[in-house]
Amino acid sequence: MRVEANPFAYDFDIDTTALVLIDMQRDFIEPGGFGETLGNDVALLEAIVPATQTMLKAWRDAGGLVVHTREAHEADLSDCPPAKLNRGTPTHRIGDLGPMGRILVKGEPGNQIVDALAPVEGELVIDKPGKGMFYATGLHEILQNRGITHLLFGGVTTEVCVQTSMREANDRGYDGLLLEDCTESYFPAFKAATIDMIRAQGAIVGWTAPSHALLAALRGTGSD
Ligand code: C5J
């Protein structure tokens, strides 16, 4: 299957490809969560949910593997080093009690994936203590065991957890494609810069494409 992508076409087989949705959690997307406590306008992120939902449905209908990640810490914060805990000047830090429970702590309401994109049976849900999806998660071994070689990416935020995960994936030998309208940043200029960086120099980190290009490929109306 071929997606019309940048900087050139992206070829993949559904059987060896996973869709990875990074951190589409209430803590980042809904008011009252971690994102807002850092002073961000979360409405920007909420806006990508409909396109992501459409694309997720098409991928599920095609029978593709779905991986959801959550940025999530243990209740005692033993997996959150001071270097992470003490950064920034948020009104609430990781572990503090906010309107949606303890910020970025496993099991809390704010730590869950937004309802519109909630995982279904058979999909992988990976809790990660870092920004990247491979650090301290065992995900690489899980994907290797399933024969996955290609990764389609959506999620938030583009320049933090999504870009870190794409770079980690690239170093581990995966071919990654970022779905441009299924990812967002609190800073539009950072999103644009990330897209440019990923596909620069002949796809040095990976490919990018709008989700309609993937949908066309799945419908069999893209090029093959
Ligand atoms: C951040 C993330 N931005 N999921 N996390 O802290 O990108």
PDB file of C-alpha atoms and ligand atoms in Angstrom:
ATOM      1  CA  MET A   1       0.000   0.000   0.000  1.00  0.00           C
ATOM      2  CA  ARG A   2       1.244   3.495  -0.807  1.00  0.00           C
ATOM      3  CA  VAL A   3       0.507   6.848   0.844  1.00  0.00           C
ATOM      4  CA  GLU A   4       1.208  10.056  -1.062  1.00  0.00           C
ATOM      5  CA  ALA A   5       3.520  11.548   1.544  1.00  0.00           C
ATOM      6  CA  ASN A   6       6.377  13.977   1.947  1.00  0.00           C
ATOM      7  CA  PRO A   7       9.192  14.034   1.005  1.00  0.00           C
ATOM      8  CA  PHE A   8       8.165  11.050  -1.157  1.00  0.00           C
ATOM      9  CA  ALA A   9       5.703   8.151  -1.195  1.00  0.00           C
ATOM     10  CA  TYR A  10       5.454   5.960   1.904  1.00  0.00           C
ATOM     11  CA  ASP A  11       4.965   2.232   1.284  1.00  0.00           C
ATOM     12  CA  PHE A  12       3.624  -0.104   3.942  1.00  0.00           C
ATOM     13  CA  ASP A  13       1.690  -3.332   4.547  1.00  0.00           C
ATOM     14  CA  ILE A  14      -1.139  -3.289   7.076  1.00  0.00           C
ATOM     15  CA  ASP A  15       0.093  -6.551   8.634  1.00  0.00           C
ATOM     16  CA  THR A  16       3.479  -5.080   9.558  1.00  0.00           C
ATOM     17  CA  THR A  17       2.306  -1.584  10.466  1.00  0.00           C
ATOM     18  CA  ALA A  18       0.911  -0.163  13.704  1.00  0.00           C
ATOM     19  CA  LEU A  19      -0.953   3.076  14.243  1.00  0.00           C
ATOM     20  CA  VAL A  20       0.473   4.784  17.333  1.00  0.00           C
ATOM     21  CA  LEU A  21      -1.596   7.458  19.059  1.00  0.00           C
ATOM     22  CA  ILE A  22       0.617   9.329  21.460  1.00  0.00           C
ATOM     23  CA  ASP A  23      -0.820  10.621  24.759  1.00  0.00           C
ATOM     24  CA  MET A  24      -4.327  11.590  23.600  1.00  0.00           C
ATOM     25  CA  GLN A  25      -5.125  11.965  27.286  1.00  0.00           C
ATOM     26  CA  ARG A  26      -7.534  14.187  29.134  1.00  0.00           C
ATOM     27  CA  ASP A  27      -4.538  15.657  31.024  1.00  0.00           C
ATOM     28  CA  PHE A  28      -3.295  17.256  27.788  1.00  0.00           C
ATOM     29  CA  ILE A  29      -6.507  17.830  25.843  1.00  0.00           C
ATOM     30  CA  GLU A  30      -9.206  18.833  28.315  1.00  0.00           C
ATOM     31  CA  PRO A  31      -9.401  21.911  30.538  1.00  0.00           C
ATOM     32  CA  GLY A  32      -8.077  21.354  34.083  1.00  0.00           C
ATOM     33  CA  GLY A  33      -5.310  18.933  33.128  1.00  0.00           C
ATOM     34  CA  PHE A  34      -1.510  19.110  33.025  1.00  0.00           C
ATOM     35  CA  GLY A  35      -1.463  21.012  29.727  1.00  0.00           C
ATOM     36  CA  GLU A  36      -3.624  23.810  31.046  1.00  0.00           C
ATOM     37  CA  THR A  37      -1.748  24.028  34.367  1.00  0.00           C
ATOM     38  CA  LEU A  38       1.353  24.804  32.299  1.00  0.00           C
ATOM     39  CA  GLY A  39      -0.483  27.824  30.882  1.00  0.00           C
ATOM     40  CA  ASN A  40      -1.472  26.341  27.523  1.00  0.00           C
ATOM     41  CA  ASP A  41      -4.649  26.760  25.436  1.00  0.00           C
ATOM     42  CA  VAL A  42      -5.917  23.184  25.233  1.00  0.00           C
ATOM     43  CA  ALA A  43      -8.582  24.050  22.617  1.00  0.00           C
ATOM     44  CA  LEU A  44      -5.888  23.791  19.965  1.00  0.00           C
ATOM     45  CA  LEU A  45      -5.333  20.128  20.826  1.00  0.00           C
ATOM     46  CA  GLU A  46      -9.017  19.287  21.131  1.00  0.00           C
ATOM     47  CA  ALA A  47      -9.470  20.361  17.513  1.00  0.00           C
ATOM     48  CA  ILE A  48      -7.598  17.321  16.133  1.00  0.00           C
ATOM     49  CA  VAL A  49      -9.858  14.780  17.835  1.00  0.00           C
ATOM     50  CA  PRO A  50     -12.458  14.476  15.007  1.00  0.00           C
ATOM     51  CA  ALA A  51      -9.863  13.865  12.259  1.00  0.00           C
ATOM     52  CA  THR A  52      -8.019  11.432  14.512  1.00  0.00           C
ATOM     53  CA  GLN A  53     -11.259   9.584  15.265  1.00  0.00           C
ATOM     54  CA  THR A  54     -12.063   9.229  11.552  1.00  0.00           C
ATOM     55  CA  MET A  55      -8.589   7.939  10.804  1.00  0.00           C
ATOM     56  CA  LEU A  56      -8.634   5.560  13.805  1.00  0.00           C
ATOM     57  CA  LYS A  57     -11.938   4.092  12.645  1.00  0.00           C
ATOM     58  CA  ALA A  58     -10.594   3.521   9.127  1.00  0.00           C
ATOM     59  CA  TRP A  59      -7.449   1.862  10.515  1.00  0.00           C
ATOM     60  CA  ARG A  60      -9.517  -0.362  12.807  1.00  0.00           C
ATOM     61  CA  ASP A  61     -11.821  -1.281   9.901  1.00  0.00           C
ATOM     62  CA  ALA A  62      -8.731  -2.243   7.887  1.00  0.00           C
ATOM     63  CA  GLY A  63      -7.669  -4.577  10.703  1.00  0.00           C
ATOM     64  CA  GLY A  64      -4.490  -2.722  11.640  1.00  0.00           C
ATOM     65  CA  LEU A  65      -2.796  -2.880  15.043  1.00  0.00           C
ATOM     66  CA  VAL A  66      -3.392   0.147  17.279  1.00  0.00           C
ATOM     67  CA  VAL A  67      -1.071   1.291  20.053  1.00  0.00           C
ATOM     68  CA  HIS A  68      -2.170   3.991  22.507  1.00  0.00           C
ATOM     69  CA  THR A  69       0.395   5.587  24.796  1.00  0.00           C
ATOM     70  CA  ARG A  70      -0.183   7.505  27.996  1.00  0.00           C
ATOM     71  CA  GLU A  71       2.323   9.655  29.833  1.00  0.00           C
ATOM     72  CA  ALA A  72       1.765   8.152  33.257  1.00  0.00           C
ATOM     73  CA  HIS A  73       3.618   7.826  36.543  1.00  0.00           C
ATOM     74  CA  GLU A  74       3.373   5.537  39.535  1.00  0.00           C
ATOM     75  CA  ALA A  75       1.390   6.937  42.468  1.00  0.00           C
ATOM     76  CA  ASP A  76       4.598   7.290  44.537  1.00  0.00           C
ATOM     77  CA  LEU A  77       6.319   9.086  41.626  1.00  0.00           C
ATOM     78  CA  SER A  78       9.278   6.693  41.921  1.00  0.00           C
ATOM     79  CA  ASP A  79       9.522   6.767  38.117  1.00  0.00           C
ATOM     80  CA  CYS A  80       9.545  10.574  37.882  1.00  0.00           C
ATOM     81  CA  PRO A  81      13.048  11.953  38.390  1.00  0.00           C
ATOM     82  CA  PRO A  82      13.500  15.439  39.913  1.00  0.00           C
ATOM     83  CA  ALA A  83      14.774  16.578  36.519  1.00  0.00           C
ATOM     84  CA  LYS A  84      11.250  16.015  35.182  1.00  0.00           C
ATOM     85  CA  LEU A  85       9.218  16.864  38.286  1.00  0.00           C
ATOM     86  CA  ASN A  86      10.789  20.261  38.891  1.00  0.00           C
ATOM     87  CA  ARG A  87      10.745  21.665  35.359  1.00  0.00           C
ATOM     88  CA  GLY A  88       8.585  24.620  34.376  1.00  0.00           C
ATOM     89  CA  THR A  89       6.392  26.778  36.584  1.00  0.00           C
ATOM     90  CA  PRO A  90       3.014  25.029  36.444  1.00  0.00           C
ATOM     91  CA  THR A  91       0.193  25.834  38.856  1.00  0.00           C
ATOM     92  CA  HIS A  92       0.175  22.089  39.611  1.00  0.00           C
ATOM     93  CA  ARG A  93       3.127  19.741  39.315  1.00  0.00           C
ATOM     94  CA  ILE A  94       3.060  16.054  38.324  1.00  0.00           C
ATOM     95  CA  GLY A  95       1.419  14.180  41.199  1.00  0.00           C
ATOM     96  CA  ASP A  96      -0.495  17.200  42.531  1.00  0.00           C
ATOM     97  CA  LEU A  97      -4.256  17.037  42.840  1.00  0.00           C
ATOM     98  CA  GLY A  98      -6.090  18.861  40.040  1.00  0.00           C
ATOM     99  CA  PRO A  99      -9.712  18.947  38.874  1.00  0.00           C
ATOM    100  CA  MET A 100      -9.229  15.569  37.097  1.00  0.00           C
ATOM    101  CA  GLY A 101      -7.318  13.833  39.883  1.00  0.00           C
ATOM    102  CA  ARG A 102      -3.560  13.648  40.411  1.00  0.00           C
ATOM    103  CA  ILE A 103      -1.717  15.067  37.427  1.00  0.00           C
ATOM    104  CA  LEU A 104      -0.129  12.428  35.115  1.00  0.00           C
ATOM    105  CA  VAL A 105      -0.607   9.645  37.661  1.00  0.00           C
ATOM    106  CA  LYS A 106      -1.719   6.174  36.520  1.00  0.00           C
ATOM    107  CA  GLY A 107      -5.390   5.387  37.033  1.00  0.00           C
ATOM    108  CA  GLU A 108      -6.507   8.986  37.629  1.00  0.00           C
ATOM    109  CA  PRO A 109      -9.399  10.348  35.514  1.00  0.00           C
ATOM    110  CA  GLY A 110      -7.186  12.917  33.789  1.00  0.00           C
ATOM    111  CA  ASN A 111      -4.692  10.227  32.812  1.00  0.00           C
ATOM    112  CA  GLN A 112      -7.195   8.383  30.618  1.00  0.00           C
ATOM    113  CA  ILE A 113      -7.435   8.617  26.841  1.00  0.00           C
ATOM    114  CA  VAL A 114     -10.234  10.985  25.728  1.00  0.00           C
ATOM    115  CA  ASP A 115     -13.562   9.171  25.249  1.00  0.00           C
ATOM    116  CA  ALA A 116     -13.684   9.709  21.479  1.00  0.00           C
ATOM    117  CA  LEU A 117     -10.442   7.739  21.022  1.00  0.00           C
ATOM    118  CA  ALA A 118     -10.795   5.242  23.872  1.00  0.00           C
ATOM    119  CA  PRO A 119      -8.910   1.966  23.315  1.00  0.00           C
ATOM    120  CA  VAL A 120     -10.959  -1.111  22.414  1.00  0.00           C
ATOM    121  CA  GLU A 121     -10.216  -4.767  23.135  1.00  0.00           C
ATOM    122  CA  GLY A 122      -7.112  -6.057  21.411  1.00  0.00           C
ATOM    123  CA  GLU A 123      -5.375  -2.675  21.240  1.00  0.00           C
ATOM    124  CA  LEU A 124      -2.154  -2.022  23.136  1.00  0.00           C
ATOM    125  CA  VAL A 125      -2.094   0.624  25.858  1.00  0.00           C
ATOM    126  CA  ILE A 126       1.424   1.600  26.903  1.00  0.00           C
ATOM    127  CA  ASP A 127       2.097   3.702  29.994  1.00  0.00           C
ATOM    128  CA  LYS A 128       5.348   5.592  29.617  1.00  0.00           C
ATOM    129  CA  PRO A 129       7.227   7.582  32.255  1.00  0.00           C
ATOM    130  CA  GLY A 130       9.206   9.562  29.687  1.00  0.00           C
ATOM    131  CA  LYS A 131       8.418  11.601  26.616  1.00  0.00           C
ATOM    132  CA  GLY A 132       9.456   8.873  24.186  1.00  0.00           C
ATOM    133  CA  MET A 133       7.384   5.708  23.824  1.00  0.00           C
ATOM    134  CA  PHE A 134      10.299   3.254  24.008  1.00  0.00           C
ATOM    135  CA  TYR A 135      12.004   4.472  27.181  1.00  0.00           C
ATOM    136  CA  ALA A 136      11.268   2.026  30.051  1.00  0.00           C
ATOM    137  CA  THR A 137       8.205   0.502  28.343  1.00  0.00           C
ATOM    138  CA  GLY A 138       9.300  -2.717  26.607  1.00  0.00           C
ATOM    139  CA  LEU A 139       7.350  -1.600  23.541  1.00  0.00           C
ATOM    140  CA  HIS A 140      10.148  -2.336  21.079  1.00  0.00           C
ATOM    141  CA  GLU A 141      10.167  -6.017  22.052  1.00  0.00           C
ATOM    142  CA  ILE A 142       6.368  -6.184  21.817  1.00  0.00           C
ATOM    143  CA  LEU A 143       6.398  -4.697  18.301  1.00  0.00           C
ATOM    144  CA  GLN A 144       9.304  -6.910  17.231  1.00  0.00           C
ATOM    145  CA  ASN A 145       7.427 -10.011  18.386  1.00  0.00           C
ATOM    146  CA  ARG A 146       4.488  -8.941  16.227  1.00  0.00           C
ATOM    147  CA  GLY A 147       6.689  -8.320  13.202  1.00  0.00           C
ATOM    148  CA  ILE A 148       5.950  -4.590  13.077  1.00  0.00           C
ATOM    149  CA  THR A 149       8.318  -2.585  10.882  1.00  0.00           C
ATOM    150  CA  HIS A 150       6.254   0.543  10.069  1.00  0.00           C
ATOM    151  CA  LEU A 151       4.581   3.031  12.406  1.00  0.00           C
ATOM    152  CA  LEU A 152       1.901   5.626  11.655  1.00  0.00           C
ATOM    153  CA  PHE A 153       1.893   8.424  14.229  1.00  0.00           C
ATOM    154  CA  GLY A 154      -0.723  10.789  15.601  1.00  0.00           C
ATOM    155  CA  GLY A 155      -1.076  12.416  18.987  1.00  0.00           C
ATOM    156  CA  VAL A 156       0.187  15.193  21.185  1.00  0.00           C
ATOM    157  CA  THR A 157       2.243  17.184  21.505  1.00  0.00           C
ATOM    158  CA  THR A 158       3.951  17.228  18.133  1.00  0.00           C
ATOM    159  CA  GLU A 159       7.344  18.532  19.186  1.00  0.00           C
ATOM    160  CA  VAL A 160       7.553  16.757  22.551  1.00  0.00           C
ATOM    161  CA  CYS A 161       6.228  13.201  22.930  1.00  0.00           C
ATOM    162  CA  VAL A 162       5.404  12.626  19.262  1.00  0.00           C
ATOM    163  CA  GLN A 163       8.718  13.823  17.896  1.00  0.00           C
ATOM    164  CA  THR A 164      10.700  12.066  20.637  1.00  0.00           C
ATOM    165  CA  SER A 165       8.867   8.819  19.897  1.00  0.00           C
ATOM    166  CA  MET A 166       9.425   9.151  16.144  1.00  0.00           C
ATOM    167  CA  ARG A 167      13.119   9.723  16.667  1.00  0.00           C
ATOM    168  CA  GLU A 168      13.365   6.766  19.044  1.00  0.00           C
ATOM    169  CA  ALA A 169      11.511   4.662  16.455  1.00  0.00           C
ATOM    170  CA  ASN A 170      13.793   5.796  13.648  1.00  0.00           C
ATOM    171  CA  ASP A 171      16.866   4.784  15.640  1.00  0.00           C
ATOM    172  CA  ARG A 172      15.326   1.340  16.176  1.00  0.00           C
ATOM    173  CA  GLY A 173      14.806   0.806  12.458  1.00  0.00           C
ATOM    174  CA  TYR A 174      11.100   1.570  12.027  1.00  0.00           C
ATOM    175  CA  ASP A 175       9.779   3.573   9.060  1.00  0.00           C
ATOM    176  CA  GLY A 176       7.537   6.246  10.587  1.00  0.00           C
ATOM    177  CA  LEU A 177       4.845   8.434   9.041  1.00  0.00           C
ATOM    178  CA  LEU A 178       3.383  11.404  10.932  1.00  0.00           C
ATOM    179  CA  LEU A 179      -0.273  12.200  10.145  1.00  0.00           C
ATOM    180  CA  GLU A 180      -0.176  15.973   9.994  1.00  0.00           C
ATOM    181  CA  ASP A 181      -3.773  16.778  10.972  1.00  0.00           C
ATOM    182  CA  CYS A 182      -3.841  14.123  13.703  1.00  0.00           C
ATOM    183  CA  THR A 183      -1.104  15.776  15.736  1.00  0.00           C
ATOM    184  CA  GLU A 184      -0.976  19.149  17.447  1.00  0.00           C
ATOM    185  CA  SER A 185       1.120  21.400  19.616  1.00  0.00           C
ATOM    186  CA  TYR A 186       0.213  24.191  22.010  1.00  0.00           C
ATOM    187  CA  PHE A 187       2.588  26.202  19.788  1.00  0.00           C
ATOM    188  CA  PRO A 188       1.645  26.187  16.068  1.00  0.00           C
ATOM    189  CA  ALA A 189       5.142  27.255  15.050  1.00  0.00           C
ATOM    190  CA  PHE A 190       6.631  24.251  16.874  1.00  0.00           C
ATOM    191  CA  LYS A 191       4.279  21.885  15.035  1.00  0.00           C
ATOM    192  CA  ALA A 192       5.240  23.375  11.671  1.00  0.00           C
ATOM    193  CA  ALA A 193       8.944  23.212  12.521  1.00  0.00           C
ATOM    194  CA  THR A 194       8.649  19.591  13.664  1.00  0.00           C
ATOM    195  CA  ILE A 195       6.949  18.531  10.441  1.00  0.00           C
ATOM    196  CA  ASP A 196       9.715  20.251   8.468  1.00  0.00           C
ATOM    197  CA  MET A 197      12.443  18.624  10.592  1.00  0.00           C
ATOM    198  CA  ILE A 198      11.040  15.119  10.340  1.00  0.00           C
ATOM    199  CA  ARG A 199      10.831  15.005   6.566  1.00  0.00           C
ATOM    200  CA  ALA A 200      13.922  17.108   5.807  1.00  0.00           C
ATOM    201  CA  GLN A 201      17.029  15.676   4.184  1.00  0.00           C
ATOM    202  CA  GLY A 202      15.191  12.850   2.440  1.00  0.00           C
ATOM    203  CA  ALA A 203      13.035  11.759   5.424  1.00  0.00           C
ATOM    204  CA  ILE A 204      15.849  11.876   7.946  1.00  0.00           C
ATOM    205  CA  VAL A 205      13.402  11.027  10.747  1.00  0.00           C
ATOM    206  CA  GLY A 206      10.428   9.879   8.683  1.00  0.00           C
ATOM    207  CA  TRP A 207       7.555  10.901   6.430  1.00  0.00           C
ATOM    208  CA  THR A 208       4.548  13.201   6.883  1.00  0.00           C
ATOM    209  CA  ALA A 209       1.155  13.233   5.163  1.00  0.00           C
ATOM    210  CA  PRO A 210      -2.373  14.512   5.757  1.00  0.00           C
ATOM    211  CA  SER A 211      -4.726  11.816   7.033  1.00  0.00           C
ATOM    212  CA  HIS A 212      -6.820  11.977   3.843  1.00  0.00           C
ATOM    213  CA  ALA A 213      -3.836  10.493   1.990  1.00  0.00           C
ATOM    214  CA  LEU A 214      -3.851   7.502   4.354  1.00  0.00           C
ATOM    215  CA  LEU A 215      -7.632   7.185   4.044  1.00  0.00           C
ATOM    216  CA  ALA A 216      -7.308   7.185   0.242  1.00  0.00           C
ATOM    217  CA  ALA A 217      -4.695   4.424   0.426  1.00  0.00           C
ATOM    218  CA  LEU A 218      -6.931   2.353   2.725  1.00  0.00           C
ATOM    219  CA  ARG A 219      -9.875   2.825   0.333  1.00  0.00           C
ATOM    220  CA  GLY A 220      -7.673   1.689  -2.516  1.00  0.00           C
ATOM    221  CA  THR A 221      -7.891   5.051  -4.247  1.00  0.00           C
ATOM    222  CA  GLY A 222      -4.344   6.157  -3.460  1.00  0.00           C
ATOM    223  CA  SER A 223      -1.496   5.112  -5.730  1.00  0.00           C
ATOM    224  CA  ASP A 224      -0.142   1.595  -5.178  1.00  0.00           C
TER     225      ASP A 224
HETATM  226  C1  C5J B   1       4.341  16.873  27.161  1.00  0.00           C
HETATM  227  C2  C5J B   1       3.558  15.166  25.639  1.00  0.00           C
HETATM  228  N1  C5J B   1       4.256  17.835  26.261  1.00  0.00           N
HETATM  229  N2  C5J B   1       2.724  14.161  25.577  1.00  0.00           N
HETATM  230  N3  C5J B   1       3.912  15.605  26.882  1.00  0.00           N
HETATM  231  O1  C5J B   1       4.765  17.098  28.268  1.00  0.00           O
HETATM  232  O2  C5J B   1       3.942  15.719  24.634  1.00  0.00           O
END
